[in-house]
């Protein structure tokens, strides 16, 4: 067996995640290669979403000139040092067409001369001391570290008797005329299910959408993977009696007889009522899962969340296979249905952080940081600048944080940006005696306490003593001693999310003054 390449890093998949990591490895001059099964970068988006409309926003006109803050409303660009390689140069549509994203990803790979090898479908992965990867052309690659950037490559199909009789979102017809005057059942209440339903509203005689749990609206949960406004027109047709229904029900079984599907349901809100309903078509829209079939037993990664995700540490390393890492949508295992790691505008920051972690772990590089003189004024100014500009803290609310470590002599501060919060507490960084995390977070408990997310009571802007009750996104500064939370300060919310007034700055300055002064007293007492 002839080895084609001896590599430091081998990335499988040239989608947005693989290219983003490739960008950082190229910049660091590391020995790497990206293998892509398709003939072009971003090949997944050539087919999905099926109706060619992305739900990742592309807000070109924001009123700001700074490219960093504009990334808060640009959910498709990869991170780079090039203004040319921003997605706004490829589309002005708020919800862009998938073809524009594919074109952008191909140009990104070419612009930065990333080392991508196309038409290489990986068929086997084994590990002894190193990873051995074989592609469909018979080429063999040896790598010290393997990074999986394949995304979800297989449909996730729930275990329902008879579900194999149904059609799947991945290959069902998208021509509405093929469903003319037919009764259609869609299993799954995610965006793919409602995207499919919206496409059939004008032609199907009846559409039911079913799953055991109620619809979760993104504008209520603040999780962009829940049902989005662009796909929820179907809800009008249900509530306004247009022959369509949303069912909270378990699908017990599916049978096919005499050109009809008979589906047995147990309703969730009808005292356990069981009913059989007839349909002409049944479509499964229950999402995707990670394909682990190419891994041999020597390096089979542990799975979690209904076997849909590889299990990972806070460094995005496999929990049971050393030097096996995951990037992109697969990292959503760490913040499943809570934050944005399942989407470009979330995982691009994860990947930047991962690269810094890899440089620290394997190449003796320090995590990038800013060193400033220790004073409450300096730290307040730095924090205020960051929370008013950072796109990483904005997109990955609470999941990523800025880290402030105060030196033991209380003279210097090391300020780190966009570090995974869990990584800090799992690593030696979290063993410091005096450090702070800075996050942007919603007051979610406050939001959920209101039955109407559009009628949440807000805190008066001058009521800074109750800033912790802010329901909107706002900065939170937490002080730690090791893993122990010592103190917490909330900067009161602002309707424009700009924390520049005295009501934002003065209480923060007072908080930091108090914390730093107390620490100085502690040091003097210890010295005495």
Short mmCIF file of C-alpha atoms in Angstrom, two decimals:
data_model
loop_
_atom_site.label_atom_id
_atom_site.label_comp_id
_atom_site.label_asym_id
_atom_site.label_seq_id
_atom_site.Cartn_x
_atom_site.Cartn_y
_atom_site.Cartn_z
CA UNK A 1 0.00 0.00 0.00
CA UNK A 2 1.71 3.16 -1.23
CA UNK A 3 1.27 6.33 0.83
CA UNK A 4 0.71 9.38 -1.39
CA UNK A 5 1.04 12.02 1.29
CA UNK A 6 2.56 12.25 4.78
CA UNK A 7 0.62 15.05 6.42
CA UNK A 8 0.48 16.96 9.66
CA UNK A 9 -3.22 17.76 9.15
CA UNK A 10 -5.70 16.04 6.86
CA UNK A 11 -9.11 17.66 6.48
CA UNK A 12 -11.98 15.68 4.96
CA UNK A 13 -14.51 17.95 3.27
CA UNK A 14 -14.14 21.22 1.34
CA UNK A 15 -17.33 22.83 2.52
CA UNK A 16 -17.28 26.12 4.43
CA UNK A 17 -15.82 24.49 7.55
CA UNK A 18 -13.00 22.67 5.78
CA UNK A 19 -12.09 25.80 3.82
CA UNK A 20 -12.17 27.97 6.95
CA UNK A 21 -9.72 25.71 8.78
CA UNK A 22 -7.67 25.39 5.60
CA UNK A 23 -7.36 29.18 5.51
CA UNK A 24 -5.80 29.26 8.98
CA UNK A 25 -3.51 26.28 8.34
CA UNK A 26 -2.34 27.85 5.08
CA UNK A 27 -1.67 31.13 6.86
CA UNK A 28 0.34 29.30 9.55
CA UNK A 29 2.29 27.43 6.84
CA UNK A 30 1.30 24.02 8.18
CA UNK A 31 1.53 20.78 6.23
CA UNK A 32 -2.11 20.04 5.39
CA UNK A 33 -4.44 18.76 2.67
CA UNK A 34 -8.19 18.99 2.16
CA UNK A 35 -9.91 16.03 0.49
CA UNK A 36 -13.24 16.71 -1.22
CA UNK A 37 -15.51 14.00 -2.62
CA UNK A 38 -17.17 16.32 -5.12
CA UNK A 39 -15.82 18.23 -8.06
CA UNK A 40 -16.04 21.63 -6.35
CA UNK A 41 -15.99 23.31 -2.98
CA UNK A 42 -19.28 23.55 -1.11
CA UNK A 43 -20.75 20.69 -3.10
CA UNK A 44 -23.46 20.03 -0.45
CA UNK A 45 -25.06 23.38 -1.24
CA UNK A 46 -25.45 22.42 -4.89
CA UNK A 47 -28.40 20.31 -3.72
CA UNK A 48 -29.45 21.61 -0.31
CA UNK A 49 -31.63 23.28 0.73
CA UNK A 50 -33.78 21.62 -1.93
CA UNK A 51 -35.57 24.84 -2.91
CA UNK A 52 -32.31 26.78 -3.32
CA UNK A 53 -33.01 29.48 -0.74
CA UNK A 54 -30.65 29.87 2.22
CA UNK A 55 -32.01 30.85 5.64
CA UNK A 56 -28.68 32.49 6.55
CA UNK A 57 -29.09 36.24 6.25
CA UNK A 58 -26.97 38.53 4.10
CA UNK A 59 -27.57 42.08 5.32
CA UNK A 60 -25.41 44.23 3.09
CA UNK A 61 -26.51 47.66 4.31
CA UNK A 62 -26.11 48.05 8.08
CA UNK A 63 -25.20 51.69 8.64
CA UNK A 64 -21.74 50.64 9.85
CA UNK A 65 -18.46 50.81 7.96
CA UNK A 66 -16.44 48.42 10.13
CA UNK A 67 -16.22 44.94 8.60
CA UNK A 68 -15.98 43.24 12.00
CA UNK A 69 -19.27 44.58 13.29
CA UNK A 70 -20.90 43.97 9.90
CA UNK A 71 -20.20 40.26 10.32
CA UNK A 72 -22.96 40.32 12.95
CA UNK A 73 -25.45 40.46 10.06
CA UNK A 74 -23.41 38.61 7.45
CA UNK A 75 -24.03 34.95 8.11
CA UNK A 76 -22.32 33.50 5.03
CA UNK A 77 -18.82 34.99 4.83
CA UNK A 78 -15.84 33.03 6.05
CA UNK A 79 -13.30 34.81 8.23
CA UNK A 80 -10.26 36.19 6.42
CA UNK A 81 -8.12 39.28 6.07
CA UNK A 82 -9.58 40.12 2.65
CA UNK A 83 -12.41 42.62 2.06
CA UNK A 84 -12.72 41.12 -1.41
CA UNK A 85 -13.69 37.72 0.01
CA UNK A 86 -16.87 38.84 1.76
CA UNK A 87 -20.15 37.32 0.69
CA UNK A 88 -21.73 40.73 0.07
CA UNK A 89 -19.65 40.83 -3.11
CA UNK A 90 -21.51 37.76 -4.38
CA UNK A 91 -25.12 38.54 -3.54
CA UNK A 92 -27.26 41.43 -2.34
CA UNK A 93 -30.23 39.18 -1.48
CA UNK A 94 -31.19 39.02 2.19
CA UNK A 95 -31.81 35.27 1.88
CA UNK A 96 -29.34 34.33 -0.87
CA UNK A 97 -29.52 31.62 -3.51
CA UNK A 98 -27.45 28.51 -2.86
CA UNK A 99 -25.63 28.88 -6.20
CA UNK A 100 -24.11 32.15 -4.97
CA UNK A 101 -22.73 30.41 -1.88
CA UNK A 102 -21.20 27.61 -3.97
CA UNK A 103 -19.58 30.19 -6.25
CA UNK A 104 -18.27 32.12 -3.23
CA UNK A 105 -16.75 29.02 -1.59
CA UNK A 106 -15.00 28.01 -4.81
CA UNK A 107 -13.52 31.48 -5.18
CA UNK A 108 -12.48 31.50 -1.51
CA UNK A 109 -10.49 28.28 -2.01
CA UNK A 110 -8.83 29.68 -5.14
CA UNK A 111 -8.18 33.17 -3.77
CA UNK A 112 -6.19 31.86 -0.81
CA UNK A 113 -4.62 29.03 -2.82
CA UNK A 114 -5.89 26.42 -0.40
CA UNK A 115 -4.54 22.89 -0.82
CA UNK A 116 -7.70 21.07 -1.93
CA UNK A 117 -7.83 17.77 -3.80
CA UNK A 118 -11.21 17.23 -5.51
CA UNK A 119 -13.00 14.05 -6.63
CA UNK A 120 -11.55 12.11 -3.71
CA UNK A 121 -14.25 10.21 -1.87
CA UNK A 122 -12.84 8.80 1.37
CA UNK A 123 -13.77 5.13 1.70
CA UNK A 124 -11.78 4.01 4.74
CA UNK A 125 -10.15 5.54 7.82
CA UNK A 126 -7.94 3.50 10.15
CA UNK A 127 -5.45 4.40 12.85
CA UNK A 128 -2.33 2.93 14.33
CA UNK A 129 0.08 5.62 15.49
CA UNK A 130 -1.19 7.83 12.69
CA UNK A 131 -4.38 7.98 10.69
CA UNK A 132 -4.43 6.06 7.42
CA UNK A 133 -7.02 7.34 4.95
CA UNK A 134 -7.88 5.66 1.65
CA UNK A 135 -9.87 7.41 -1.08
CA UNK A 136 -11.94 6.02 -3.95
CA UNK A 137 -8.99 6.38 -6.32
CA UNK A 138 -6.92 4.01 -4.18
CA UNK A 139 -4.66 6.78 -2.87
CA UNK A 140 -3.46 6.44 0.73
CA UNK A 141 -2.82 9.36 3.06
CA UNK A 142 -1.05 9.33 6.41
CA UNK A 143 -1.83 12.09 8.90
CA UNK A 144 -0.85 12.89 12.46
CA UNK A 145 -4.14 14.71 13.00
CA UNK A 146 -7.43 14.19 11.20
CA UNK A 147 -10.18 16.80 11.00
CA UNK A 148 -13.65 15.81 9.83
CA UNK A 149 -15.46 18.62 7.99
CA UNK A 150 -17.98 16.51 6.10
CA UNK A 151 -21.04 17.92 7.81
CA UNK A 152 -24.12 15.71 7.83
CA UNK A 153 -23.91 13.44 4.82
CA UNK A 154 -26.75 10.99 5.58
CA UNK A 155 -30.44 11.54 6.30
CA UNK A 156 -31.52 10.98 9.87
CA UNK A 157 -34.48 8.57 9.75
CA UNK A 158 -36.34 7.91 13.03
CA UNK A 159 -37.21 4.34 13.94
CA UNK A 160 -40.86 4.16 12.88
CA UNK A 161 -42.28 0.89 11.52
CA UNK A 162 -42.87 1.32 7.80
CA UNK A 163 -40.91 4.55 7.43
CA UNK A 164 -38.90 2.96 4.62
CA UNK A 165 -42.09 3.21 2.53
CA UNK A 166 -42.01 7.00 2.68
CA UNK A 167 -40.14 9.47 0.50
CA UNK A 168 -37.30 11.57 1.92
CA UNK A 169 -36.54 15.27 1.75
CA UNK A 170 -33.20 14.44 0.11
CA UNK A 171 -34.72 13.19 -3.13
CA UNK A 172 -38.49 13.85 -3.19
CA UNK A 173 -39.79 15.84 -6.15
CA UNK A 174 -39.77 19.63 -5.72
CA UNK A 175 -42.26 20.18 -8.55
CA UNK A 176 -45.54 21.25 -6.88
CA UNK A 177 -47.57 19.89 -9.82
CA UNK A 178 -46.47 16.37 -8.90
CA UNK A 179 -48.63 16.74 -5.77
CA UNK A 180 -51.75 18.19 -7.40
CA UNK A 181 -54.91 17.35 -5.41
CA UNK A 182 -53.02 14.91 -3.17
CA UNK A 183 -53.17 14.44 0.61
CA UNK A 184 -49.62 14.86 1.94
CA UNK A 185 -48.08 14.05 5.32
CA UNK A 186 -44.74 15.64 6.21
CA UNK A 187 -42.91 14.13 9.19
CA UNK A 188 -40.73 16.72 10.90
CA UNK A 189 -41.34 20.30 12.06
CA UNK A 190 -37.95 21.79 11.20
CA UNK A 191 -37.15 24.21 8.42
CA UNK A 192 -36.87 21.46 5.81
CA UNK A 193 -40.40 20.24 6.66
CA UNK A 194 -41.96 23.68 6.45
CA UNK A 195 -39.89 24.59 3.39
CA UNK A 196 -41.38 21.51 1.71
CA UNK A 197 -44.90 22.33 2.90
CA UNK A 198 -44.75 25.94 1.69
CA UNK A 199 -43.78 24.68 -1.73
CA UNK A 200 -46.91 22.48 -1.90
CA UNK A 201 -49.53 24.81 -0.40
CA UNK A 202 -50.97 25.83 -3.76
CA UNK A 203 -51.31 22.32 -5.22
CA UNK A 204 -51.79 19.70 -2.48
CA UNK A 205 -55.39 19.19 -1.40
CA UNK A 206 -54.32 18.77 2.23
CA UNK A 207 -51.02 18.93 4.11
CA UNK A 208 -50.36 17.65 7.62
CA UNK A 209 -47.04 18.30 9.39
CA UNK A 210 -46.38 15.98 12.32
CA UNK A 211 -43.84 15.39 15.07
CA UNK A 212 -44.08 14.60 18.80
CA UNK A 213 -43.10 18.11 19.92
CA UNK A 214 -44.67 21.51 19.19
CA UNK A 215 -43.28 23.97 16.67
CA UNK A 216 -40.38 26.03 18.02
CA UNK A 217 -40.21 29.52 16.51
CA UNK A 218 -36.77 31.06 16.07
CA UNK A 219 -38.08 34.52 16.94
CA UNK A 220 -39.13 33.16 20.34
CA UNK A 221 -36.21 30.88 21.25
CA UNK A 222 -33.44 33.02 19.67
CA UNK A 223 -32.10 29.79 18.09
CA UNK A 224 -31.79 30.22 14.33
CA UNK A 225 -32.21 26.50 13.66
CA UNK A 226 -35.81 26.58 14.85
CA UNK A 227 -38.56 27.49 12.40
CA UNK A 228 -37.72 30.72 10.60
CA UNK A 229 -40.07 33.37 9.27
CA UNK A 230 -39.09 32.66 5.66
CA UNK A 231 -40.53 29.13 6.00
CA UNK A 232 -43.56 29.66 8.23
CA UNK A 233 -46.25 30.82 5.79
CA UNK A 234 -47.80 27.40 6.26
CA UNK A 235 -48.84 28.34 9.80
CA UNK A 236 -51.28 30.90 8.40
CA UNK A 237 -52.98 28.21 6.35
CA UNK A 238 -53.40 26.08 9.48
CA UNK A 239 -54.76 28.76 11.78
CA UNK A 240 -57.02 30.22 9.07
CA UNK A 241 -58.66 26.87 8.24
CA UNK A 242 -57.16 26.23 4.81
CA UNK A 243 -57.23 22.41 5.00
CA UNK A 244 -53.76 22.16 6.52
CA UNK A 245 -52.92 20.95 10.03
CA UNK A 246 -49.95 20.90 12.39
CA UNK A 247 -50.06 17.72 14.48
CA UNK A 248 -48.29 17.22 17.81
CA UNK A 249 -48.28 13.45 17.66
CA UNK A 250 -46.14 10.34 17.65
CA UNK A 251 -46.16 8.49 14.36
CA UNK A 252 -46.68 4.88 15.45
CA UNK A 253 -46.51 3.16 12.07
CA UNK A 254 -46.87 3.65 8.33
CA UNK A 255 -48.61 1.13 6.07
CA UNK A 256 -49.20 1.18 2.30
CA UNK A 257 -52.21 -0.51 0.70
CA UNK A 258 -54.19 0.14 -2.48
CA UNK A 259 -52.29 3.28 -3.49
CA UNK A 260 -52.79 4.91 -0.07
CA UNK A 261 -50.67 5.32 3.03
CA UNK A 262 -52.36 4.63 6.34
CA UNK A 263 -50.53 6.35 9.18
CA UNK A 264 -51.29 5.66 12.84
CA UNK A 265 -50.84 8.57 15.26
CA UNK A 266 -50.97 9.00 19.01
CA UNK A 267 -51.89 12.63 19.68
CA UNK A 268 -49.95 14.58 22.27
CA UNK A 269 -52.76 16.91 23.34
CA UNK A 270 -55.85 14.72 23.14
CA UNK A 271 -55.60 12.39 26.14
CA UNK A 272 -53.55 9.86 24.19
CA UNK A 273 -56.11 9.46 21.38
CA UNK A 274 -54.97 7.08 18.62
CA UNK A 275 -56.15 7.64 15.05
CA UNK A 276 -55.48 6.32 11.55
CA UNK A 277 -55.32 8.85 8.71
CA UNK A 278 -54.94 8.24 4.98
CA UNK A 279 -52.49 10.02 2.65
CA UNK A 280 -51.36 9.89 -0.96
CA UNK A 281 -47.77 10.84 -0.08
CA UNK A 282 -45.61 10.70 3.05
CA UNK A 283 -42.38 12.72 3.14
CA UNK A 284 -39.74 12.37 5.86
CA UNK A 285 -38.09 15.70 6.73
CA UNK A 286 -36.28 14.81 9.95
CA UNK A 287 -32.84 16.21 9.20
CA UNK A 288 -29.42 14.67 8.70
CA UNK A 289 -26.79 12.78 10.65
CA UNK A 290 -23.07 12.14 10.74
CA UNK A 291 -21.87 9.19 8.63
CA UNK A 292 -19.39 7.11 10.63
CA UNK A 293 -19.35 4.12 8.27
CA UNK A 294 -15.90 4.95 6.83
CA UNK A 295 -14.17 4.54 10.20
CA UNK A 296 -12.61 1.19 11.07
CA UNK A 297 -12.93 -0.15 14.60
CA UNK A 298 -9.46 1.17 15.48
CA UNK A 299 -10.76 4.75 15.33
CA UNK A 300 -14.54 4.54 15.43
CA UNK A 301 -15.69 7.78 17.12
CA UNK A 302 -18.22 7.61 19.91
CA UNK A 303 -21.63 8.98 18.90
CA UNK A 304 -24.24 10.93 20.84
CA UNK A 305 -27.64 12.67 20.47
CA UNK A 306 -29.53 9.78 18.82
CA UNK A 307 -26.25 8.76 17.14
CA UNK A 308 -26.43 11.86 14.97
CA UNK A 309 -23.26 13.57 16.24
CA UNK A 310 -19.73 12.49 17.13
CA UNK A 311 -19.11 13.03 20.83
CA UNK A 312 -16.53 15.77 21.47
CA UNK A 313 -14.52 17.51 24.16
CA UNK A 314 -14.51 21.28 24.62
CA UNK A 315 -11.59 21.31 22.13
CA UNK A 316 -13.83 19.58 19.53
CA UNK A 317 -11.66 16.48 19.77
CA UNK A 318 -13.26 13.03 19.74
CA UNK A 319 -13.91 11.82 23.27
CA UNK A 320 -12.42 8.41 22.46
CA UNK A 321 -10.05 8.87 19.49
CA UNK A 322 -6.98 11.00 20.14
CA UNK A 323 -6.07 13.61 17.48
CA UNK A 324 -9.43 13.23 15.71
CA UNK A 325 -11.18 16.61 15.50
CA UNK A 326 -14.45 17.88 14.11
CA UNK A 327 -15.35 21.23 12.59
CA UNK A 328 -18.45 22.82 11.11
CA UNK A 329 -21.98 21.64 11.77
CA UNK A 330 -20.65 18.58 13.61
CA UNK A 331 -19.47 20.82 16.46
CA UNK A 332 -23.11 21.65 17.17
CA UNK A 333 -23.03 18.67 19.51
CA UNK A 334 -21.51 21.03 22.11
CA UNK A 335 -24.38 23.56 21.95
CA UNK A 336 -27.17 21.50 20.40
CA UNK A 337 -30.26 23.60 19.64
CA UNK A 338 -28.96 26.39 21.87
CA UNK A 339 -26.27 28.37 20.03
CA UNK A 340 -25.10 28.73 16.44
CA UNK A 341 -22.35 26.11 15.97
CA UNK A 342 -24.51 24.35 13.38
CA UNK A 343 -24.26 27.34 11.02
CA UNK A 344 -21.50 29.21 9.19
CA UNK A 345 -21.96 32.36 11.26
CA UNK A 346 -21.31 30.34 14.41
CA UNK A 347 -18.76 27.69 13.47
CA UNK A 348 -16.44 30.08 11.63
CA UNK A 349 -15.47 31.49 15.06
CA UNK A 350 -15.21 28.00 16.55
CA UNK A 351 -12.74 27.10 13.83
CA UNK A 352 -10.61 30.18 14.45
CA UNK A 353 -10.54 29.24 18.14
CA UNK A 354 -9.74 25.61 17.29
CA UNK A 355 -6.78 26.67 15.17
CA UNK A 356 -5.42 28.72 18.05
CA UNK A 357 -5.92 25.76 20.39
CA UNK A 358 -4.08 23.46 17.95
CA UNK A 359 -1.21 25.93 17.66
CA UNK A 360 -0.96 26.07 21.44
CA UNK A 361 -1.30 22.32 21.95
CA UNK A 362 1.01 21.03 19.22
CA UNK A 363 3.26 23.91 18.14
CA UNK A 364 4.15 25.72 21.38
CA UNK A 365 2.41 28.91 20.32
CA UNK A 366 0.77 31.18 22.85
CA UNK A 367 -2.89 32.05 22.45
CA UNK A 368 -3.09 35.54 20.90
CA UNK A 369 -3.76 38.20 23.50
CA UNK A 370 -3.47 41.88 24.20
CA UNK A 371 -1.41 42.94 27.22
CA UNK A 372 -2.55 46.08 29.00
CA UNK A 373 -1.66 47.84 32.22
CA UNK A 374 -3.89 46.71 35.05
CA UNK A 375 -6.41 49.38 35.92
CA UNK A 376 -10.17 49.48 36.08
CA UNK A 377 -10.16 52.31 33.54
CA UNK A 378 -8.08 50.37 30.99
CA UNK A 379 -10.09 47.22 31.41
CA UNK A 380 -13.43 49.05 31.18
CA UNK A 381 -12.34 50.79 27.99
CA UNK A 382 -11.18 47.52 26.41
CA UNK A 383 -14.37 45.67 27.33
CA UNK A 384 -16.64 48.45 26.06
CA UNK A 385 -14.75 48.56 22.75
CA UNK A 386 -15.08 44.80 22.35
CA UNK A 387 -18.77 44.40 23.19
CA UNK A 388 -19.66 47.20 20.80
CA UNK A 389 -17.72 45.67 17.92
CA UNK A 390 -17.19 41.91 18.31
CA UNK A 391 -19.07 39.66 15.92
CA UNK A 392 -17.89 36.43 17.58
CA UNK A 393 -19.38 37.27 20.98
CA UNK A 394 -22.53 38.48 19.20
CA UNK A 395 -23.05 35.31 17.17
CA UNK A 396 -21.99 32.74 19.77
CA UNK A 397 -23.81 34.20 22.79
CA UNK A 398 -22.37 32.73 25.96
CA UNK A 399 -20.63 29.92 24.08
CA UNK A 400 -17.61 32.06 23.23
CA UNK A 401 -16.21 34.65 25.58
CA UNK A 402 -13.36 37.09 25.98
CA UNK A 403 -10.99 36.07 28.74
CA UNK A 404 -9.20 38.49 31.06
CA UNK A 405 -6.39 37.16 33.26
CA UNK A 406 -4.97 39.46 35.90
CA UNK A 407 -1.30 38.87 36.74
CA UNK A 408 -0.48 37.75 40.28
CA UNK A 409 1.21 41.05 41.04
CA UNK A 410 -1.91 42.88 39.78
CA UNK A 411 0.15 44.96 37.34
CA UNK A 412 -0.73 43.50 33.94
CA UNK A 413 -3.82 42.11 32.24
CA UNK A 414 -3.85 39.58 29.42
CA UNK A 415 -6.95 40.02 27.25
CA UNK A 416 -7.91 37.07 25.01
CA UNK A 417 -10.72 37.19 22.43
CA UNK A 418 -13.36 34.63 21.37
CA UNK A 419 -12.34 31.66 23.52
CA UNK A 420 -14.79 28.77 24.07
CA UNK A 421 -16.17 29.25 27.57
CA UNK A 422 -16.14 25.52 28.33
CA UNK A 423 -12.53 25.22 27.13
CA UNK A 424 -11.44 27.81 29.67
CA UNK A 425 -12.95 25.87 32.55
CA UNK A 426 -11.58 22.54 31.23
CA UNK A 427 -8.03 23.77 30.61
CA UNK A 428 -5.22 25.34 32.64
CA UNK A 429 -6.66 28.75 31.78
CA UNK A 430 -9.42 28.07 34.28
CA UNK A 431 -6.93 27.43 37.08
CA UNK A 432 -6.00 31.10 37.38
CA UNK A 433 -6.70 32.80 40.69
CA UNK A 434 -8.10 36.02 39.23
CA UNK A 435 -9.79 36.05 35.84
CA UNK A 436 -12.91 37.31 34.10
CA UNK A 437 -15.07 36.18 31.21
CA UNK A 438 -16.95 38.64 29.03
CA UNK A 439 -19.95 37.42 27.05
CA UNK A 440 -22.95 38.78 25.21
CA UNK A 441 -26.12 36.95 26.27
CA UNK A 442 -29.89 37.19 26.19
CA UNK A 443 -31.94 37.22 29.38
CA UNK A 444 -33.66 34.04 28.21
CA UNK A 445 -35.42 33.21 31.47
CA UNK A 446 -37.02 36.63 31.36
CA UNK A 447 -38.10 36.14 27.74
CA UNK A 448 -39.64 32.72 28.35
CA UNK A 449 -41.51 34.03 31.38
CA UNK A 450 -43.63 36.11 29.01
CA UNK A 451 -46.28 34.35 26.91
CA UNK A 452 -45.63 36.86 24.11
CA UNK A 453 -42.00 37.43 23.07
CA UNK A 454 -43.08 40.69 21.43
CA UNK A 455 -44.46 42.05 24.70
CA UNK A 456 -41.62 41.48 27.14
CA UNK A 457 -41.27 44.11 29.84
CA UNK A 458 -37.92 45.90 29.48
CA UNK A 459 -35.85 47.46 32.23
CA UNK A 460 -35.74 51.27 32.24
CA UNK A 461 -32.37 52.36 30.87
CA UNK A 462 -31.52 54.26 34.07
CA UNK A 463 -32.40 51.37 36.37
CA UNK A 464 -28.87 49.96 36.37
CA UNK A 465 -29.34 48.19 39.71
CA UNK A 466 -31.70 45.79 37.94
CA UNK A 467 -29.52 45.33 34.86
CA UNK A 468 -29.38 41.57 35.50
CA UNK A 469 -33.08 41.45 34.55
CA UNK A 470 -32.37 42.71 31.03
CA UNK A 471 -34.22 40.50 28.55
CA UNK A 472 -32.36 41.64 25.44
CA UNK A 473 -28.80 40.84 24.47
CA UNK A 474 -26.32 42.51 26.81
CA UNK A 475 -22.76 42.12 28.14
CA UNK A 476 -22.11 39.99 31.23
CA UNK A 477 -18.78 40.15 33.08
CA UNK A 478 -18.04 37.28 35.47
CA UNK A 479 -15.11 37.06 37.83
CA UNK A 480 -13.70 33.63 38.72
CA UNK A 481 -11.24 32.13 41.17
CA UNK A 482 -10.41 28.83 39.50
CA UNK A 483 -13.80 27.32 38.72
CA UNK A 484 -15.50 29.31 41.47
CA UNK A 485 -17.70 32.19 40.35
CA UNK A 486 -16.80 35.13 42.59
CA UNK A 487 -18.86 38.01 41.16
CA UNK A 488 -21.07 38.87 38.20
CA UNK A 489 -21.97 42.17 36.55
CA UNK A 490 -24.60 42.82 33.87
CA UNK A 491 -24.37 45.86 31.60
CA UNK A 492 -27.95 47.03 31.10
CA UNK A 493 -29.48 46.29 27.70
CA UNK A 494 -29.76 48.90 24.97
CA UNK A 495 -32.40 49.00 22.24
CA UNK A 496 -29.70 49.52 19.57
CA UNK A 497 -27.23 47.16 21.26
CA UNK A 498 -24.73 49.98 21.65
CA UNK A 499 -23.29 50.22 25.15
CA UNK A 500 -21.70 53.66 25.04
CA UNK A 501 -23.56 55.76 27.60
CA UNK A 502 -22.76 56.50 31.22
CA UNK A 503 -25.46 54.02 32.33
CA UNK A 504 -23.38 51.30 30.66
CA UNK A 505 -19.86 52.47 31.46
CA UNK A 506 -19.97 53.88 34.99
CA UNK A 507 -21.45 50.80 36.75
CA UNK A 508 -18.92 48.59 34.96
CA UNK A 509 -16.06 50.85 36.03
CA UNK A 510 -17.30 50.74 39.63
CA UNK A 511 -17.59 46.94 39.51
CA UNK A 512 -14.05 46.49 38.19
CA UNK A 513 -12.63 49.07 40.58
CA UNK A 514 -14.11 47.15 43.48
CA UNK A 515 -12.89 43.75 42.22
CA UNK A 516 -9.34 44.93 41.50
CA UNK A 517 -9.08 46.87 44.77
CA UNK A 518 -10.19 43.84 46.79
CA UNK A 519 -7.65 41.70 44.98
CA UNK A 520 -4.86 44.15 45.85
CA UNK A 521 -5.89 43.99 49.50
CA UNK A 522 -5.82 40.18 49.36
CA UNK A 523 -2.32 40.20 47.87
CA UNK A 524 -1.05 42.60 50.57
CA UNK A 525 -2.57 40.44 53.30
CA UNK A 526 -0.93 37.31 51.88
CA UNK A 527 2.42 39.11 51.67
CA UNK A 528 2.12 40.25 55.30
#
